Short mmCIF file of C-alpha atoms in Angstrom, two decimals:
data_model
loop_
_atom_site.label_atom_id
_atom_site.label_comp_id
_atom_site.label_asym_id
_atom_site.label_seq_id
_atom_site.Cartn_x
_atom_site.Cartn_y
_atom_site.Cartn_z
CA MET A 1 107.19 126.07 153.94
CA LYS A 2 106.43 128.37 156.89
CA ASP A 3 109.99 129.73 156.68
CA ILE A 4 109.54 130.51 152.98
CA ALA A 5 106.21 132.23 153.67
CA LYS A 6 107.79 134.26 156.46
CA LYS A 7 110.78 135.30 154.31
CA THR A 8 108.67 136.32 151.33
CA GLY A 9 105.78 137.86 153.28
CA LEU A 10 103.36 135.68 151.31
CA SER A 11 100.76 133.23 152.60
CA ILE A 12 101.52 129.53 153.08
CA ALA A 13 98.74 128.80 150.57
CA THR A 14 100.52 130.85 147.87
CA VAL A 15 103.85 129.16 148.62
CA SER A 16 102.16 125.74 148.48
CA LYS A 17 100.59 126.53 145.10
CA HIS A 18 103.98 127.47 143.61
CA ILE A 19 105.71 124.36 144.98
CA ASN A 20 102.93 122.13 143.60
CA GLY A 21 103.14 123.64 140.13
CA ILE A 22 99.99 125.74 140.29
CA ARG A 23 100.26 129.05 138.44
CA ILE A 24 100.57 132.17 140.58
CA ARG A 25 101.60 135.77 139.85
CA ALA A 26 105.01 135.85 138.17
CA ASP A 27 106.56 138.27 140.69
CA ASN A 28 105.38 136.10 143.61
CA GLY A 29 106.86 133.04 141.93
CA ILE A 30 110.24 134.78 141.58
CA ARG A 31 110.20 135.78 145.27
CA ILE A 32 109.28 132.26 146.39
CA GLN A 33 111.91 130.61 144.19
CA GLY A 34 114.54 132.98 145.49
CA ALA A 35 113.66 132.06 149.09
CA ILE A 36 113.68 128.35 148.21
CA ASP A 37 117.19 128.65 146.75
CA GLU A 38 118.45 130.72 149.65
CA LEU A 39 117.04 128.45 152.35
CA GLY A 40 117.99 125.24 150.50
CA TYR A 41 114.41 123.96 150.69
CA LYS A 42 113.84 120.45 149.29
CA VAL A 43 110.40 119.04 148.53
CA ASN A 44 109.60 115.83 150.41
CA GLU A 45 108.11 113.90 147.49
CA ILE A 46 106.94 111.00 149.67
CA ALA A 47 105.05 113.31 152.02
CA ARG A 48 103.63 115.27 149.09
CA GLY A 49 102.58 112.04 147.42
CA LEU A 50 100.69 110.93 150.54
CA LYS A 51 98.87 114.23 150.68
CA THR A 52 98.11 114.74 146.99
CA SER A 53 97.98 111.10 145.76
CA ARG A 54 100.71 112.11 143.32
CA THR A 55 104.26 110.77 143.24
CA MET A 56 105.46 113.27 140.59
CA THR A 57 106.92 110.36 138.63
CA ILE A 58 106.31 109.25 135.04
CA GLY A 59 106.99 105.81 133.59
CA VAL A 60 108.53 105.54 130.10
CA LEU A 61 108.46 102.07 128.53
CA ILE A 62 110.49 101.54 125.34
CA PRO A 63 111.58 98.47 123.33
CA SER A 64 115.31 99.28 123.30
CA LEU A 65 117.68 101.78 124.85
CA VAL A 66 120.22 101.24 122.05
CA ASN A 67 117.67 102.27 119.41
CA ILE A 68 118.32 105.85 118.25
CA PHE A 69 114.59 106.46 117.73
CA SER A 70 113.77 105.50 121.32
CA THR A 71 116.69 107.31 122.95
CA SER A 72 115.97 110.53 121.06
CA ILE A 73 112.35 110.44 122.22
CA VAL A 74 113.34 109.64 125.82
CA SER A 75 115.68 112.63 125.87
CA ALA A 76 112.87 114.99 124.80
CA VAL A 77 110.36 113.42 127.22
CA GLU A 78 112.72 113.71 130.19
CA ARG A 79 113.47 117.35 129.42
CA ILE A 80 109.78 118.32 129.33
CA PHE A 81 108.88 116.47 132.52
CA GLN A 82 111.92 117.80 134.37
CA GLN A 83 110.80 121.33 133.50
CA ASN A 84 107.43 120.48 135.05
CA GLY A 85 108.80 118.99 138.28
CA TYR A 86 108.48 115.30 137.39
CA SER A 87 111.02 112.50 137.60
CA THR A 88 111.01 109.59 135.13
CA PHE A 89 111.40 105.82 135.37
CA ILE A 90 112.89 104.56 132.08
CA CYS A 91 112.23 100.87 131.37
CA ASP A 92 113.72 98.93 128.45
CA TYR A 93 111.82 95.73 127.63
CA SER A 94 114.21 94.52 124.89
CA SER A 95 111.32 93.99 122.41
CA ASP A 96 110.22 91.05 124.59
CA PRO A 97 106.38 90.90 124.98
CA ALA A 98 106.59 89.12 128.33
CA LEU A 99 109.05 91.67 129.66
CA GLU A 100 106.88 94.46 128.27
CA GLU A 101 103.95 93.25 130.42
CA SER A 102 106.19 92.80 133.46
CA ARG A 103 107.74 96.27 133.17
CA PHE A 104 104.34 97.88 132.65
CA HIS A 105 103.02 96.39 135.90
CA PHE A 106 106.28 97.34 137.63
CA LEU A 107 105.53 100.96 136.77
CA LEU A 108 101.96 100.65 138.04
CA ASP A 109 103.28 99.13 141.28
CA LYS A 110 105.58 102.15 141.63
CA SER A 111 102.46 104.36 141.56
CA VAL A 112 103.66 106.46 138.65
CA ASP A 113 101.31 109.30 137.75
CA GLY A 114 101.32 108.45 134.03
CA ILE A 115 102.94 106.20 131.43
CA ILE A 116 104.38 106.81 127.96
CA ILE A 117 104.84 103.57 126.03
CA THR A 118 106.16 102.48 122.66
CA PRO A 119 104.05 99.31 122.53
CA THR A 120 104.83 96.02 120.88
CA ALA A 121 102.33 93.54 122.29
CA ILE A 122 100.98 95.03 125.53
CA SER A 123 97.62 93.48 126.40
CA SER A 124 94.37 95.42 126.52
CA GLN A 125 93.90 94.07 130.06
CA SER A 126 97.05 95.86 131.22
CA ILE A 127 95.95 99.14 129.66
CA ALA A 128 92.51 98.71 131.22
CA GLU A 129 94.16 98.20 134.62
CA ALA A 130 96.03 101.51 134.22
CA MET A 131 92.78 103.25 133.33
CA ARG A 132 91.06 101.72 136.37
CA LEU A 133 93.84 103.16 138.53
CA GLU A 134 93.39 106.52 136.74
CA VAL A 135 96.92 106.38 135.35
CA PRO A 136 96.82 108.05 131.91
CA VAL A 137 98.70 106.29 129.11
CA VAL A 138 100.11 107.82 125.92
CA ALA A 139 101.27 105.51 123.12
CA ILE A 140 104.09 106.39 120.74
CA ASP A 141 104.78 105.00 117.25
CA GLN A 142 102.05 102.36 117.34
CA PRO A 143 98.37 102.53 118.36
CA LEU A 144 97.15 100.44 121.29
CA SER A 145 94.97 97.83 119.65
CA GLY A 146 91.32 98.02 120.64
CA MET A 147 91.90 100.77 123.24
CA ASP A 148 90.93 104.44 123.29
CA ALA A 149 94.31 105.92 124.17
CA ASP A 150 96.15 109.10 123.27
CA THR A 151 98.67 108.30 120.54
CA VAL A 152 101.52 110.12 118.81
CA LEU A 153 102.35 108.67 115.40
CA VAL A 154 104.41 109.51 112.36
CA ASP A 155 102.70 109.54 108.96
CA ASN A 156 104.62 106.44 107.92
CA MET A 157 102.67 105.67 104.77
CA ASN A 158 103.32 109.09 103.21
CA ALA A 159 106.94 108.99 104.40
CA SER A 160 107.48 105.82 102.38
CA TYR A 161 105.36 107.06 99.46
CA GLN A 162 107.46 110.24 99.09
CA ALA A 163 110.76 108.37 99.30
CA VAL A 164 109.82 105.84 96.63
CA GLU A 165 108.21 108.54 94.47
CA HIS A 166 111.55 110.38 94.56
CA LEU A 167 113.19 107.26 93.09
CA ILE A 168 110.46 106.84 90.47
CA GLN A 169 110.88 110.47 89.39
CA ALA A 170 114.58 109.68 88.90
CA ARG A 171 113.28 107.07 86.37
CA HIS A 172 113.94 104.00 88.51
CA ARG A 173 111.55 101.12 87.96
CA LYS A 174 113.26 98.25 89.78
CA ILE A 175 113.02 99.56 93.34
CA GLY A 176 113.79 97.39 96.35
CA ILE A 177 112.56 97.90 99.92
CA ILE A 178 113.73 96.45 103.22
CA HIS A 179 110.89 96.85 105.71
CA GLY A 180 110.42 95.75 109.30
CA PRO A 181 108.24 92.96 110.77
CA LEU A 182 104.72 93.41 109.43
CA SER A 183 103.28 92.74 112.89
CA THR A 184 104.35 96.32 113.72
CA HIS A 185 102.26 99.31 112.68
CA THR A 186 105.25 101.25 111.32
CA ALA A 187 106.45 98.44 109.05
CA TYR A 188 102.95 97.78 107.72
CA GLU A 189 102.37 101.47 106.94
CA ARG A 190 105.77 101.91 105.27
CA LEU A 191 105.23 98.90 103.03
CA LYS A 192 101.73 100.19 102.26
CA GLY A 193 103.22 103.48 101.03
CA TYR A 194 105.74 101.60 98.86
CA LEU A 195 102.98 99.53 97.25
CA ARG A 196 100.58 102.45 96.79
CA VAL A 197 103.06 104.63 94.91
CA HIS A 198 103.76 101.72 92.55
CA VAL A 199 100.02 101.42 91.86
CA ASP A 200 99.63 105.17 91.32
CA TYR A 201 102.50 105.22 88.78
CA ARG A 202 101.38 101.91 87.22
CA ILE A 203 104.68 100.21 87.92
CA PRO A 204 104.77 96.51 88.94
CA ALA A 205 105.92 96.05 92.56
CA LEU A 206 107.69 92.72 92.18
CA PRO A 207 107.75 90.53 95.33
CA VAL A 208 111.41 89.67 94.67
CA TYR A 209 112.34 93.26 95.53
CA ARG A 210 110.50 93.26 98.88
CA LYS A 211 112.56 91.97 101.83
CA CYS A 212 111.48 91.74 105.46
CA GLY A 213 114.09 92.71 108.04
CA ASP A 214 113.97 92.90 111.83
CA TYR A 215 114.64 96.63 112.40
CA GLU A 216 118.16 95.66 113.50
CA MET A 217 121.50 96.26 111.80
CA ALA A 218 122.01 92.53 111.17
CA GLY A 219 118.66 92.31 109.39
CA GLY A 220 119.48 95.20 107.07
CA TYR A 221 122.87 93.67 106.32
CA ALA A 222 121.50 90.18 105.54
CA GLN A 223 118.54 91.33 103.42
CA THR A 224 120.71 93.69 101.36
CA LYS A 225 123.08 90.82 100.55
CA ILE A 226 120.14 88.67 99.44
CA LEU A 227 118.56 91.47 97.41
CA MET A 228 121.74 92.42 95.57
CA SER A 229 122.48 88.76 94.76
CA GLU A 230 119.30 88.42 92.67
CA SER A 231 119.78 87.66 88.97
CA GLU A 232 118.32 91.11 88.23
CA PRO A 233 119.08 93.26 91.27
CA PRO A 234 117.21 96.53 91.81
CA THR A 235 118.57 99.83 90.53
CA ALA A 236 117.38 101.58 93.71
CA LEU A 237 116.85 100.60 97.35
CA PHE A 238 114.78 102.13 100.16
CA VAL A 239 115.62 100.96 103.71
CA THR A 240 112.99 101.85 106.31
CA ASN A 241 114.78 102.42 109.61
CA TYR A 242 118.13 103.64 110.89
CA GLU A 243 119.63 100.38 112.16
CA MET A 244 118.80 98.52 108.94
CA THR A 245 120.12 101.47 106.91
CA LEU A 246 123.45 101.13 108.68
CA GLY A 247 123.53 97.37 108.03
CA ALA A 248 122.64 97.90 104.37
CA VAL A 249 125.47 100.41 103.83
CA ILE A 250 127.97 97.97 105.39
CA ALA A 251 126.74 95.16 103.10
CA LEU A 252 126.98 97.36 99.99
CA ASN A 253 130.53 98.37 100.90
CA GLU A 254 131.53 94.71 101.30
CA MET A 255 129.98 93.87 97.92
CA ASN A 256 131.74 96.83 96.24
CA VAL A 257 128.36 98.21 95.16
CA ARG A 258 128.87 101.90 94.45
CA ILE A 259 126.24 104.43 95.53
CA PRO A 260 124.73 105.88 93.35
CA ASP A 261 126.60 104.56 90.29
CA ASP A 262 125.50 100.95 90.79
CA LEU A 263 122.58 101.51 93.16
CA SER A 264 120.56 104.55 94.16
CA PHE A 265 119.84 104.53 97.90
CA ILE A 266 117.45 106.17 100.40
CA GLY A 267 117.79 105.48 104.13
CA PHE A 268 115.87 106.36 107.28
CA ASP A 269 116.64 108.62 110.25
CA ASN A 270 119.94 109.94 111.69
CA LEU A 271 120.86 112.88 109.51
CA GLN A 272 124.32 113.02 111.10
CA MET A 273 125.17 109.50 109.92
CA ALA A 274 123.82 110.30 106.44
CA MET A 275 126.20 113.25 106.18
CA LEU A 276 129.20 111.13 107.22
CA VAL A 277 128.65 108.50 104.51
CA LYS A 278 130.17 109.32 101.12
CA PRO A 279 128.31 110.12 99.00
CA ARG A 280 125.91 111.88 101.36
CA LEU A 281 122.74 109.81 101.68
CA THR A 282 119.24 110.92 100.79
CA ILE A 283 117.27 110.15 103.92
CA VAL A 284 113.81 110.21 105.50
CA VAL A 285 113.94 112.03 108.84
CA GLN A 286 111.37 111.60 111.59
CA PRO A 287 110.71 114.52 114.00
CA MET A 288 111.92 112.46 116.98
CA ALA A 289 112.25 115.33 119.45
CA LYS A 290 108.80 116.59 118.48
CA ILE A 291 107.31 113.12 119.03
CA GLY A 292 108.64 113.09 122.59
CA GLU A 293 107.54 116.66 123.25
CA GLN A 294 104.04 116.00 121.93
CA ALA A 295 103.66 112.83 124.00
CA ALA A 296 104.84 114.61 127.15
CA ALA A 297 102.50 117.56 126.52
CA LEU A 298 99.54 115.20 126.05
CA LEU A 299 100.30 113.36 129.28
CA LEU A 300 100.70 116.61 131.23
CA LYS A 301 97.34 117.73 129.88
CA ARG A 302 95.67 114.53 131.15
CA LEU A 303 97.41 114.84 134.53
CA LYS A 304 95.76 118.26 134.90
CA GLY A 305 92.38 116.60 134.40
CA ASP A 306 91.79 117.88 130.87
CA ARG A 307 90.20 115.04 128.88
CA GLU A 308 88.19 117.16 126.46
CA ASP A 309 89.74 115.74 123.27
CA HIS A 310 90.49 112.21 124.57
CA PRO A 311 91.54 110.05 122.80
CA TYR A 312 93.74 112.34 120.71
CA ILE A 313 95.77 110.98 117.80
CA ALA A 314 98.64 113.14 116.50
CA ARG A 315 100.18 112.32 113.11
CA LEU A 316 103.47 114.10 112.54
CA LYS A 317 105.08 114.63 109.14
CA THR A 318 108.49 113.34 108.13
CA GLU A 319 110.93 115.13 105.84
CA LEU A 320 112.86 113.77 102.86
CA ILE A 321 116.35 115.29 102.97
CA PRO A 322 118.02 115.06 99.53
CA GLY A 323 121.62 113.89 99.37
CA ASP A 324 123.86 112.59 96.59
CA SER A 325 122.80 108.93 96.72
CA VAL A 326 120.06 108.96 94.04
CA ARG A 327 121.11 108.86 90.39
CA GLN A 328 118.87 110.02 87.56
CA ILE A 329 118.82 107.22 85.03
CA CYS A 330 117.96 107.38 81.36
CA SER A 331 114.45 106.35 80.42
CA TYR A 332 115.69 104.35 77.40
CA PRO A 333 117.27 100.88 77.58
CA ALA A 334 120.98 100.68 76.82
CA ARG A 335 120.34 98.55 73.72
CA ILE A 336 118.18 101.27 72.13
CA LEU A 337 120.73 103.95 73.03
CA GLN A 338 123.48 101.87 71.40
CA GLU A 339 121.42 101.46 68.22
CA CYS A 340 120.70 105.20 68.11
CA LEU A 341 124.39 105.99 68.56
CA GLU A 342 125.41 103.59 65.80
CA LYS A 343 122.85 105.07 63.39
CA CYS A 344 123.96 108.59 64.24
CA LEU A 345 127.61 107.72 63.62
CA GLU A 346 126.72 105.98 60.38
CA LYS A 347 124.77 109.02 59.15
CA CYS A 348 127.54 111.41 60.14
CA PHE A 349 130.10 109.26 58.29
CA GLU A 350 127.93 109.19 55.16
CA GLU A 351 127.56 112.98 55.26
CA PHE A 352 131.32 113.31 55.70
CA LEU A 353 132.01 111.12 52.66
CA THR A 354 129.44 113.02 50.63
CA THR A 355 131.10 116.30 51.54
CA LEU A 356 134.49 114.92 50.50
CA TRP A 357 133.08 113.57 47.25
CA GLN A 358 131.40 116.88 46.41
CA GLY A 359 134.63 118.71 47.18
CA ASP A 360 136.55 116.45 44.75
CA ILE A 361 134.01 117.18 41.97
CA ILE A 362 134.31 120.94 42.52
CA ARG A 363 138.10 120.78 42.37
CA LEU A 364 138.00 118.69 39.16
CA ARG A 365 135.71 121.30 37.53
CA LEU A 366 138.01 124.13 38.57
CA ASN A 367 141.01 122.30 37.09
CA ASP A 368 139.13 121.90 33.80
#
């Protein structure tokens, strides 16, 4: 640090501020960074941690690294923290509550400065322990039950409401849903939106059309097979996460169910996948990068000692991206349409015969 100060002609205190992420004049920062690059200076994180009680590390605890929702968020989180001089510990607890507790305490034992968690069943005692150690925690996707913690959520109820409303406006009345385990906040809210829109439009939400999956591809596959094997299958289906959407599409292909001719379909997340499927799927898209960015920004704010708005709850909006997988159906039953067609044909035929008959009379009169 002395060498950098000497090369730049600035004080050691100014150099120290820049290295520790404290804002200084922009021109001084450029001079210091240039000297750092030229001299090949590397920060000794262990020594800095001993001095500042900071390790410049963040723990990220997620239920699955193969889940596109989690990996997209992790990517955004890592980018933000890297820009701010932090390293990240990524822990996958495989949706196992016991492993979730174990990994959480592993991160505390590593003296991370803060934790971002997508919780499943983390105990309030564990969160309280983090707070006692002054380790700020930000929850993603699901609130921490009974705890005042910063949380970044998606407006899941309105996401589901808008998707099902889109199907209702296309005149569908037999609408199926495959939701996740109702022990999770997201699944509960998405089912709540499905039920509420049925109430608002005064349409019965029949239990036979509601299937509970596991947020995995196999669950979407199995529940779609069951749903489409009903004596009166739905005319439309809403699947509430990406993995189950993928499983549902595979099942429909195996059953030779054509989208949207036989079944209108709305999926969840992964716009790229939706564009690859033919026809292009209508899909609900979560702002996954924004979720990660918001969570990281909240944690950085707490690490700077700013707790003015704690606990802060952010609710981000989803977007319904229209595709070609929803068919507008006629509001009249086929039987009534058939009767109308038959009556129309009968009337047309009568008018045709009348015209012929009148023409014959005219010709007879002319001949006379």
